[in-house]
CSV table of C-alpha atoms in Angstrom, one decimal:
chain,number,residue,atom,x,y,z
A,1,UNK,CA,0.0,0.0,0.0
A,2,UNK,CA,2.8,2.4,0.7
A,3,UNK,CA,4.3,1.7,-2.6
A,4,UNK,CA,1.0,2.2,-4.4
A,5,UNK,CA,0.4,5.6,-2.6
A,6,UNK,CA,3.9,6.7,-3.6
A,7,UNK,CA,3.4,5.7,-7.3
A,8,UNK,CA,-0.1,7.3,-7.4
A,9,UNK,CA,1.3,10.5,-5.9
A,10,UNK,CA,4.0,10.6,-8.5
A,11,UNK,CA,1.5,10.2,-11.3
A,12,UNK,CA,-0.6,13.1,-10.0
A,13,UNK,CA,2.5,15.3,-9.7
A,14,UNK,CA,3.5,14.3,-13.2
A,15,UNK,CA,0.0,15.2,-14.5
A,16,UNK,CA,0.2,18.5,-12.7
A,17,UNK,CA,3.6,19.4,-14.1
A,18,UNK,CA,2.5,18.4,-17.6
A,19,UNK,CA,-0.4,20.8,-17.4
A,20,UNK,CA,1.9,23.5,-16.0
A,21,UNK,CA,4.3,23.2,-18.9
A,22,UNK,CA,1.5,23.5,-21.5
A,23,UNK,CA,-0.9,25.8,-19.7
A,24,UNK,CA,1.1,28.4,-17.8
A,25,UNK,CA,-2.0,30.5,-17.0
A,26,UNK,CA,-3.1,27.7,-14.7
A,27,UNK,CA,-0.1,28.0,-12.4
A,28,UNK,CA,-2.1,29.4,-9.5
A,29,UNK,CA,-4.9,26.9,-9.9
A,30,UNK,CA,-2.6,23.9,-10.1
A,31,UNK,CA,-0.9,24.8,-6.9
A,32,UNK,CA,-4.0,25.0,-4.8
A,33,UNK,CA,-4.5,21.3,-4.0
A,34,UNK,CA,-3.2,19.2,-1.1
A,35,UNK,CA,-3.0,15.6,-2.4
A,36,UNK,CA,-5.0,13.6,0.1
A,37,UNK,CA,-5.5,9.8,-0.1
A,38,UNK,CA,-9.2,8.9,0.7
A,39,UNK,CA,-11.9,6.5,-0.1
A,40,UNK,CA,-13.2,8.7,-3.0
A,41,UNK,CA,-11.7,7.6,-6.3
A,42,UNK,CA,-11.0,11.2,-7.5
A,43,UNK,CA,-12.6,14.3,-6.2
A,44,UNK,CA,-12.0,17.8,-4.7
A,45,UNK,CA,-13.6,20.3,-2.3
A,46,UNK,CA,-11.5,23.1,-3.8
A,47,UNK,CA,-8.7,22.7,-1.2
A,48,UNK,CA,-7.9,19.0,-1.2
A,49,UNK,CA,-7.5,16.6,-4.1
A,50,UNK,CA,-9.0,13.3,-2.8
A,51,UNK,CA,-7.9,10.1,-4.5
A,52,UNK,CA,-7.6,6.3,-4.1
A,53,UNK,CA,-4.2,5.0,-5.2
A,54,UNK,CA,-5.8,2.1,-6.9
A,55,UNK,CA,-8.0,4.3,-9.0
A,56,UNK,CA,-5.1,6.6,-10.1
A,57,UNK,CA,-2.9,3.6,-11.0
A,58,UNK,CA,-5.5,1.8,-13.0
A,59,UNK,CA,-6.4,4.9,-15.0
A,60,UNK,CA,-2.7,5.6,-15.7
A,61,UNK,CA,-2.1,2.0,-16.7
A,62,UNK,CA,-5.1,2.0,-19.0
A,63,UNK,CA,-4.2,5.3,-20.7
A,64,UNK,CA,-1.6,7.8,-19.4
A,65,UNK,CA,-3.4,10.8,-21.1
A,66,UNK,CA,-6.5,9.9,-19.1
A,67,UNK,CA,-4.7,10.9,-15.8
A,68,UNK,CA,-3.7,14.3,-17.2
A,69,UNK,CA,-7.2,14.9,-18.5
A,70,UNK,CA,-8.9,13.9,-15.2
A,71,UNK,CA,-6.6,16.3,-13.4
A,72,UNK,CA,-7.4,19.2,-15.7
A,73,UNK,CA,-11.1,18.2,-15.6
A,74,UNK,CA,-11.1,18.6,-11.8
A,75,UNK,CA,-9.1,21.9,-11.9
A,76,UNK,CA,-11.6,23.4,-14.3
A,77,UNK,CA,-14.5,22.5,-12.0
A,78,UNK,CA,-12.8,24.7,-9.4
A,79,UNK,CA,-11.9,27.5,-11.8
A,80,UNK,CA,-15.5,27.7,-13.0
A,81,UNK,CA,-16.7,27.4,-9.4
A,82,UNK,CA,-19.1,24.5,-10.2
A,83,UNK,CA,-19.0,23.2,-6.6
A,84,UNK,CA,-20.4,26.4,-5.1
A,85,UNK,CA,-24.0,25.6,-6.1
A,86,UNK,CA,-26.7,27.5,-4.2
A,87,UNK,CA,-30.1,27.2,-5.8
A,88,UNK,CA,-30.1,24.0,-7.8
A,89,UNK,CA,-33.1,21.6,-7.7
A,90,UNK,CA,-31.7,18.7,-9.7
A,91,UNK,CA,-28.2,17.4,-8.7
A,92,UNK,CA,-28.1,14.9,-11.6
A,93,UNK,CA,-28.6,17.5,-14.2
A,94,UNK,CA,-26.1,19.9,-12.6
A,95,UNK,CA,-23.4,17.2,-12.4
A,96,UNK,CA,-24.0,16.3,-16.0
A,97,UNK,CA,-23.9,20.0,-17.1
A,98,UNK,CA,-20.7,20.7,-15.3
A,99,UNK,CA,-18.9,17.6,-16.8
A,100,UNK,CA,-20.0,18.5,-20.3
A,101,UNK,CA,-18.9,22.1,-20.0
A,102,UNK,CA,-15.5,21.1,-18.7
A,103,UNK,CA,-14.9,18.4,-21.3
A,104,UNK,CA,-15.9,20.9,-24.1
A,105,UNK,CA,-13.2,23.3,-22.8
A,106,UNK,CA,-10.5,20.6,-22.6
A,107,UNK,CA,-11.3,19.5,-26.2
A,108,UNK,CA,-11.0,23.0,-27.4
A,109,UNK,CA,-7.4,23.3,-26.0
A,110,UNK,CA,-6.2,20.6,-28.4
A,111,UNK,CA,-3.5,19.4,-26.1
A,112,UNK,CA,-1.9,16.1,-27.1
A,113,UNK,CA,-1.3,15.3,-23.4
A,114,UNK,CA,-5.0,15.3,-22.7
A,115,UNK,CA,-6.1,13.6,-25.9
A,116,UNK,CA,-7.7,10.6,-24.1
A,117,UNK,CA,-9.9,8.1,-26.0
A,118,UNK,CA,-13.1,9.3,-24.3
A,119,UNK,CA,-13.1,12.6,-26.3
A,120,UNK,CA,-13.9,10.9,-29.6
A,121,UNK,CA,-17.4,9.4,-28.5
A,122,UNK,CA,-18.2,12.9,-27.0
A,123,UNK,CA,-18.1,14.7,-30.3
A,124,UNK,CA,-21.6,13.6,-31.5
A,125,UNK,CA,-23.3,14.7,-28.4
A,126,UNK,CA,-21.3,18.0,-28.2
A,127,UNK,CA,-22.1,18.8,-31.9
A,128,UNK,CA,-25.8,18.3,-31.1
A,129,UNK,CA,-25.7,20.5,-28.0
A,130,UNK,CA,-23.8,23.3,-29.8
A,131,UNK,CA,-26.8,23.8,-32.2
A,132,UNK,CA,-29.1,24.8,-29.3
A,133,UNK,CA,-26.9,25.9,-26.4
A,134,UNK,CA,-24.5,28.8,-27.0
A,135,UNK,CA,-22.0,28.8,-25.3
A,136,UNK,CA,-21.7,25.5,-23.6
A,137,UNK,CA,-21.4,26.7,-20.0
A,138,UNK,CA,-22.7,24.7,-17.1
A,139,UNK,CA,-25.5,27.2,-16.3
A,140,UNK,CA,-26.8,27.3,-19.9
A,141,UNK,CA,-26.6,23.5,-20.2
A,142,UNK,CA,-28.5,23.1,-16.9
A,143,UNK,CA,-31.3,25.3,-18.1
A,144,UNK,CA,-31.4,23.4,-21.4
A,145,UNK,CA,-31.7,20.1,-19.7
A,146,UNK,CA,-34.4,21.4,-17.4
A,147,UNK,CA,-36.5,22.2,-20.5
A,148,UNK,CA,-35.3,19.2,-22.5
A,149,UNK,CA,-34.5,16.4,-20.0
A,150,UNK,CA,-32.1,13.8,-21.4
A,151,UNK,CA,-33.5,10.3,-21.9
A,152,UNK,CA,-30.6,8.6,-20.0
A,153,UNK,CA,-28.6,11.1,-18.0
A,154,UNK,CA,-26.5,8.5,-16.2
A,155,UNK,CA,-25.2,6.9,-19.5
A,156,UNK,CA,-24.8,10.4,-21.0
A,157,UNK,CA,-22.7,11.5,-18.1
A,158,UNK,CA,-20.5,8.4,-18.4
A,159,UNK,CA,-19.2,9.9,-21.7
A,160,UNK,CA,-18.0,13.0,-19.9
A,161,UNK,CA,-17.2,11.7,-16.4
A,162,UNK,CA,-13.8,12.7,-14.9
A,163,UNK,CA,-14.2,12.9,-11.2
A,164,UNK,CA,-16.6,12.3,-8.2
A,165,UNK,CA,-18.7,15.3,-7.1
A,166,UNK,CA,-19.6,14.0,-3.7
A,167,UNK,CA,-17.7,16.7,-1.7
A,168,UNK,CA,-19.8,19.4,-3.4
A,169,UNK,CA,-22.9,18.2,-1.5
A,170,UNK,CA,-21.5,17.1,1.8
A,171,UNK,CA,-23.0,18.7,5.0
A,172,UNK,CA,-20.9,21.2,7.1
A,173,UNK,CA,-17.6,19.8,8.4
A,174,UNK,CA,-18.0,16.5,6.5
A,175,UNK,CA,-15.3,17.3,4.0
A,176,UNK,CA,-12.8,17.1,6.9
A,177,UNK,CA,-13.6,13.4,7.2
A,178,UNK,CA,-14.5,12.7,3.6
A,179,UNK,CA,-12.6,9.4,3.6
A,180,UNK,CA,-15.2,8.0,5.9
A,181,UNK,CA,-18.3,9.5,4.3
A,182,UNK,CA,-17.8,8.8,0.7
A,183,UNK,CA,-21.4,7.6,0.1
A,184,UNK,CA,-23.2,8.8,3.2
A,185,UNK,CA,-24.7,11.9,1.8
A,186,UNK,CA,-24.7,11.1,-1.9
A,187,UNK,CA,-28.5,11.4,-2.2
A,188,UNK,CA,-28.8,14.6,-0.1
A,189,UNK,CA,-30.5,17.7,-1.5
A,190,UNK,CA,-28.6,19.7,-4.1
A,191,UNK,CA,-26.6,22.5,-2.7
A,192,UNK,CA,-26.9,21.1,0.9
A,193,UNK,CA,-23.1,20.8,1.3
A,194,UNK,CA,-22.2,24.3,0.2
A,195,UNK,CA,-21.8,25.5,3.8
A,196,UNK,CA,-19.3,22.7,4.2
A,197,UNK,CA,-17.0,24.2,1.6
A,198,UNK,CA,-14.6,26.8,2.7
A,199,UNK,CA,-15.7,30.4,2.0
A,200,UNK,CA,-12.1,31.5,1.9
A,201,UNK,CA,-11.4,28.9,-0.8
A,202,UNK,CA,-14.4,30.1,-2.7
A,203,UNK,CA,-13.0,33.6,-2.8
A,204,UNK,CA,-9.6,32.2,-3.7
A,205,UNK,CA,-11.0,30.4,-6.7
A,206,UNK,CA,-12.9,33.6,-7.7
A,207,UNK,CA,-9.6,35.5,-7.7
A,208,UNK,CA,-7.8,32.7,-9.7
A,209,UNK,CA,-10.6,32.7,-12.2
A,210,UNK,CA,-10.4,36.5,-12.7
A,211,UNK,CA,-6.6,36.4,-13.0
A,212,UNK,CA,-6.9,33.6,-15.6
A,213,UNK,CA,-9.3,35.7,-17.7
A,214,UNK,CA,-7.0,38.7,-17.6
A,215,UNK,CA,-4.1,36.5,-18.5
A,216,UNK,CA,-5.9,35.0,-21.5
A,217,UNK,CA,-6.9,38.4,-22.7
A,218,UNK,CA,-3.4,39.8,-22.5
A,219,UNK,CA,-0.2,37.9,-22.0
A,220,UNK,CA,-1.5,34.5,-23.2
A,221,UNK,CA,-3.1,35.8,-26.3
A,222,UNK,CA,-1.8,33.0,-28.5
A,223,UNK,CA,-3.3,30.4,-26.2
A,224,UNK,CA,-6.4,32.4,-25.8
A,225,UNK,CA,-7.1,32.2,-29.5
A,226,UNK,CA,-7.3,28.4,-29.1
A,227,UNK,CA,-9.3,28.6,-25.9
A,228,UNK,CA,-12.6,29.9,-27.1
A,229,UNK,CA,-14.7,27.6,-24.8
A,230,UNK,CA,-12.4,28.4,-21.9
A,231,UNK,CA,-12.8,32.1,-22.4
A,232,UNK,CA,-16.6,31.9,-22.7
A,233,UNK,CA,-16.8,29.9,-19.4
A,234,UNK,CA,-14.6,32.4,-17.7
A,235,UNK,CA,-16.6,35.3,-18.9
A,236,UNK,CA,-19.8,33.6,-17.6
A,237,UNK,CA,-18.4,32.9,-14.2
A,238,UNK,CA,-16.8,36.3,-13.8
A,239,UNK,CA,-19.5,38.4,-15.3
A,240,UNK,CA,-20.7,41.4,-13.3
A,241,UNK,CA,-24.1,40.9,-11.7
A,242,UNK,CA,-26.5,43.8,-11.7
A,243,UNK,CA,-29.1,45.0,-9.3
A,244,UNK,CA,-32.0,46.0,-11.5
A,245,UNK,CA,-33.7,47.8,-8.6
A,246,UNK,CA,-30.7,50.1,-8.1
A,247,UNK,CA,-30.5,50.5,-11.9
A,248,UNK,CA,-34.0,51.9,-12.1
A,249,UNK,CA,-33.1,54.5,-9.5
A,250,UNK,CA,-31.0,56.3,-12.1
A,251,UNK,CA,-34.2,57.6,-13.5
A,252,UNK,CA,-35.6,59.1,-10.3
A,253,UNK,CA,-36.1,62.8,-9.7
A,254,UNK,CA,-36.6,64.8,-6.6
A,255,UNK,CA,-40.0,65.8,-5.5
A,256,UNK,CA,-42.2,66.5,-2.5
A,257,UNK,CA,-44.6,63.9,-1.0
A,258,UNK,CA,-47.1,64.2,1.9
A,259,UNK,CA,-45.4,62.4,4.7
A,260,UNK,CA,-44.1,63.4,8.1
A,261,UNK,CA,-40.4,64.2,8.0
A,262,UNK,CA,-38.9,63.8,11.4
A,263,UNK,CA,-35.5,64.9,10.2
A,264,UNK,CA,-36.6,68.5,9.5
A,265,UNK,CA,-37.4,69.8,13.0
A,266,UNK,CA,-35.6,70.0,16.4
A,267,UNK,CA,-36.8,67.6,19.0
A,268,UNK,CA,-35.5,69.9,21.8
A,269,UNK,CA,-37.9,72.8,21.0
A,270,UNK,CA,-40.7,70.3,20.3
A,271,UNK,CA,-40.5,68.6,23.6
A,272,UNK,CA,-39.8,71.9,25.5
A,273,UNK,CA,-43.1,73.3,24.1
A,274,UNK,CA,-45.0,70.2,25.2
A,275,UNK,CA,-43.6,70.6,28.8
A,276,UNK,CA,-44.0,74.4,29.0
A,277,UNK,CA,-47.4,74.9,27.4
A,278,UNK,CA,-48.8,71.4,28.0
A,279,UNK,CA,-49.5,69.5,24.8
A,280,UNK,CA,-48.6,72.5,22.6
A,281,UNK,CA,-45.3,72.0,20.7
A,282,UNK,CA,-43.3,75.0,19.7
A,283,UNK,CA,-42.5,73.6,16.2
A,284,UNK,CA,-44.8,71.3,14.3
A,285,UNK,CA,-43.2,68.6,12.2
A,286,UNK,CA,-43.3,69.2,8.5
A,287,UNK,CA,-46.1,67.3,6.7
A,288,UNK,CA,-44.1,66.7,3.5
A,289,UNK,CA,-40.6,65.6,2.7
A,290,UNK,CA,-38.4,65.6,-0.4
A,291,UNK,CA,-37.7,62.2,-1.9
A,292,UNK,CA,-36.3,60.8,-5.2
A,293,UNK,CA,-38.9,58.9,-7.2
A,294,UNK,CA,-39.7,58.3,-10.8
A,295,UNK,CA,-42.1,60.8,-12.3
A,296,UNK,CA,-41.5,60.8,-16.1
A,297,UNK,CA,-39.7,58.2,-18.2
A,298,UNK,CA,-40.1,56.0,-21.3
A,299,UNK,CA,-40.0,52.2,-21.6
A,300,UNK,CA,-39.2,51.3,-25.2
A,301,UNK,CA,-39.7,47.6,-26.3
A,302,UNK,CA,-37.9,46.0,-29.2
A,303,UNK,CA,-40.7,43.9,-30.8
A,304,UNK,CA,-38.6,42.5,-33.7
A,305,UNK,CA,-38.8,38.9,-34.5
A,306,UNK,CA,-35.7,38.0,-32.6
A,307,UNK,CA,-37.2,39.1,-29.3
A,308,UNK,CA,-39.8,36.8,-27.9
A,309,UNK,CA,-43.2,38.1,-26.7
A,310,UNK,CA,-43.1,36.1,-23.5
A,311,UNK,CA,-39.7,37.6,-22.6
A,312,UNK,CA,-40.9,41.1,-23.3
A,313,UNK,CA,-43.9,40.7,-21.1
A,314,UNK,CA,-41.8,39.3,-18.3
A,315,UNK,CA,-39.5,42.3,-18.6
A,316,UNK,CA,-42.3,44.8,-18.3
A,317,UNK,CA,-43.8,42.9,-15.4
A,318,UNK,CA,-40.4,42.8,-13.6
A,319,UNK,CA,-40.0,46.6,-14.2
A,320,UNK,CA,-43.4,47.2,-12.8
A,321,UNK,CA,-42.8,44.9,-9.8
A,322,UNK,CA,-39.6,46.8,-8.9
A,323,UNK,CA,-41.3,50.1,-9.2
A,324,UNK,CA,-44.3,49.1,-7.1
A,325,UNK,CA,-42.3,47.3,-4.4
A,326,UNK,CA,-40.0,50.2,-3.8
A,327,UNK,CA,-42.7,52.8,-4.0
A,328,UNK,CA,-40.8,54.5,-6.8
A,329,UNK,CA,-43.8,56.2,-8.4
A,330,UNK,CA,-45.1,59.5,-7.5
A,331,UNK,CA,-48.9,59.6,-7.1
A,332,UNK,CA,-49.1,61.1,-10.6
A,333,UNK,CA,-46.6,59.9,-13.2
A,334,UNK,CA,-46.1,60.3,-16.9
A,335,UNK,CA,-44.9,57.0,-18.3
A,336,UNK,CA,-44.9,56.1,-22.0
A,337,UNK,CA,-44.5,52.4,-23.1
A,338,UNK,CA,-43.5,52.3,-26.7
A,339,UNK,CA,-43.4,49.2,-28.9
A,340,UNK,CA,-41.2,49.5,-31.9
A,341,UNK,CA,-39.4,47.5,-34.6
A,342,UNK,CA,-38.5,49.6,-37.6
A,343,UNK,CA,-41.3,52.0,-36.8
A,344,UNK,CA,-43.4,53.0,-33.7
A,345,UNK,CA,-46.1,50.4,-33.4
A,346,UNK,CA,-47.8,51.5,-30.2
A,347,UNK,CA,-47.6,54.3,-27.6
A,348,UNK,CA,-49.4,53.7,-24.3
A,349,UNK,CA,-49.4,56.5,-21.8
A,350,UNK,CA,-49.6,55.5,-18.1
A,351,UNK,CA,-50.4,58.1,-15.4
A,352,UNK,CA,-51.0,55.9,-12.3
A,353,UNK,CA,-50.5,52.4,-10.9
A,354,UNK,CA,-54.1,51.5,-11.7
A,355,UNK,CA,-53.5,52.2,-15.4
A,356,UNK,CA,-50.2,50.2,-15.3
A,357,UNK,CA,-52.2,47.2,-13.8
A,358,UNK,CA,-54.8,47.4,-16.6
A,359,UNK,CA,-52.1,47.6,-19.3
A,360,UNK,CA,-50.3,44.5,-18.0
A,361,UNK,CA,-53.6,42.5,-18.2
A,362,UNK,CA,-54.2,43.4,-21.8
A,363,UNK,CA,-50.7,43.8,-23.2
A,364,UNK,CA,-50.1,42.3,-26.7
A,365,UNK,CA,-46.9,42.4,-28.7
A,366,UNK,CA,-47.1,44.3,-32.0
A,367,UNK,CA,-44.6,44.6,-34.9
A,368,UNK,CA,-42.3,41.6,-35.1
A,369,UNK,CA,-40.4,43.2,-38.0
A,370,UNK,CA,-36.8,44.4,-38.1
A,371,UNK,CA,-35.0,46.6,-35.6
A,372,UNK,CA,-34.0,50.2,-35.7
A,373,UNK,CA,-33.5,52.2,-32.5
A,374,UNK,CA,-33.6,55.6,-34.1
A,375,UNK,CA,-37.4,56.0,-34.6
A,376,UNK,CA,-38.0,55.7,-30.8
A,377,UNK,CA,-35.6,58.6,-30.1
A,378,UNK,CA,-37.0,60.7,-32.9
A,379,UNK,CA,-40.5,60.1,-31.5
A,380,UNK,CA,-39.5,61.0,-27.9
A,381,UNK,CA,-37.9,64.2,-29.2
A,382,UNK,CA,-41.2,65.0,-31.0
A,383,UNK,CA,-43.1,64.4,-27.7
A,384,UNK,CA,-40.8,66.7,-25.8
A,385,UNK,CA,-41.2,69.5,-28.4
A,386,UNK,CA,-45.0,69.1,-28.0
A,387,UNK,CA,-44.5,69.6,-24.2
A,388,UNK,CA,-45.6,66.1,-23.4
A,389,UNK,CA,-42.7,65.8,-21.0
A,390,UNK,CA,-41.7,68.5,-18.5
A,391,UNK,CA,-38.7,66.9,-17.0
A,392,UNK,CA,-37.9,63.6,-18.8
A,393,UNK,CA,-35.3,61.8,-16.8
A,394,UNK,CA,-34.6,58.9,-19.1
A,395,UNK,CA,-35.5,56.1,-21.4
A,396,UNK,CA,-35.1,52.3,-21.0
A,397,UNK,CA,-34.8,50.3,-24.2
A,398,UNK,CA,-35.3,46.5,-23.9
A,399,UNK,CA,-33.7,44.8,-26.9
A,400,UNK,CA,-31.7,41.8,-28.1
A,401,UNK,CA,-28.9,44.1,-29.3
A,402,UNK,CA,-29.4,44.1,-33.1
A,403,UNK,CA,-30.2,47.6,-34.6
A,404,UNK,CA,-28.9,51.0,-35.6
A,405,UNK,CA,-28.2,53.5,-32.8
A,406,UNK,CA,-28.7,57.3,-33.0
A,407,UNK,CA,-25.5,59.1,-33.9
A,408,UNK,CA,-25.9,61.8,-31.2
A,409,UNK,CA,-26.5,61.5,-27.5
A,410,UNK,CA,-30.0,62.7,-26.5
A,411,UNK,CA,-30.6,65.3,-23.8
A,412,UNK,CA,-31.7,62.6,-21.3
A,413,UNK,CA,-30.2,59.4,-20.1
A,414,UNK,CA,-30.7,56.4,-22.4
A,415,UNK,CA,-30.3,52.8,-21.1
A,416,UNK,CA,-30.2,49.7,-23.2
A,417,UNK,CA,-31.2,46.5,-21.4
A,418,UNK,CA,-29.9,43.4,-23.3
A,419,UNK,CA,-30.7,39.8,-22.9
A,420,UNK,CA,-27.4,38.0,-22.4
A,421,UNK,CA,-28.5,34.9,-24.3
A,422,UNK,CA,-29.3,37.0,-27.4
A,423,UNK,CA,-26.9,40.0,-27.0
A,424,UNK,CA,-24.5,40.1,-30.0
A,425,UNK,CA,-24.0,43.8,-30.7
A,426,UNK,CA,-20.7,45.1,-29.3
A,427,UNK,CA,-21.0,48.6,-30.9
A,428,UNK,CA,-23.0,50.2,-28.2
A,429,UNK,CA,-22.4,54.0,-28.3
A,430,UNK,CA,-20.3,55.4,-25.4
A,431,UNK,CA,-23.2,57.7,-24.3
A,432,UNK,CA,-25.6,54.7,-23.7
A,433,UNK,CA,-26.0,53.1,-20.4
A,434,UNK,CA,-25.7,49.3,-20.9
A,435,UNK,CA,-27.2,46.6,-18.7
A,436,UNK,CA,-27.0,42.9,-19.6
A,437,UNK,CA,-29.4,40.6,-17.8
A,438,UNK,CA,-29.7,36.8,-17.9
A,439,UNK,CA,-33.1,35.4,-19.0
A,440,UNK,CA,-33.6,33.8,-15.6
A,441,UNK,CA,-32.9,37.2,-14.0
A,442,UNK,CA,-35.8,38.6,-16.0
């Protein structure tokens, strides 16, 4: 057993050094693991690399490239932070999605040292998935499998299997004794073991992932050209998340509302008057206060054929829910909801929450032609010249990204909300506020 452990450790170190020579941008990631013999065949919790010597020796004997590929497979799980799952409902689909995403990245690197036999039978399935899922990240694959469940997920996963994911789901502190709990919690609820993974290690892997992305975009440009799938996965995991509620506040203006403002008077004089004159305060509290809320703005909706009606309705509903939940409306508002493809298809004016409620119940998508952003801005300028708006704060344009932008910046803030799954237009004008949301965030 001592000899087997020594040989297995040498194989793992050889695999790590082989990857380090070929993929220098992985130096920090490859140095994170403590090699720990355990009852798990091959697994990690982000800090330890658990392995059984027999498993490592048999894999190397069968095919030496397999050991290098398994090591890289496990490292990429950490780089893409696949083990830090928080809201999953189906562990089987998540494990499958993660393995497929990682194997796709490894195939794209075209490294002879990772060219194991298993990559050949993967190609048919990967080619089929590429037609409907772009790019092949774990999150997108998971949503795809939720909508289109695979017939035999276990056999499908066998094509892409490289490690055991048990430590991802272990309960708190269980990873410290993983050697004795290899199967105990295997059927536990997805995400249940996240609190058992180190928060410090999660942050460490986030830092490593961001550093890798920067390295691929700069110093490792030559390797980056070959690493399209890797770059896409890094962009997905490192993408900036947005608070849509905070985003809408950009369109708020100051105004007075009828509400007691306790900050605008002196409690000393107030209480002194009550004591001196008996129930007669010297200074009454102001019955209004100045707040920032939304009074006038425009929601423009791209109703071209590439933007689905259901998604548009969900976006309008989400915008309304945010405004209503945060009391962002003044009692009287001036909101215009425009539907537009290459021309203005509809203009609905909303002046109260009641009218917004009625509009949502009867909303229908009109147009479904091409896309041109310019007619909306020309129409809004026309409304402003007609004194329809007194103090227009801004315009929100919900679109898929395709279309011609105005050449000049308007006199008000203009924000374009793009759907990440559809967004393909990098030429957003510098004057435009850009917000990219995932479909599930809408």
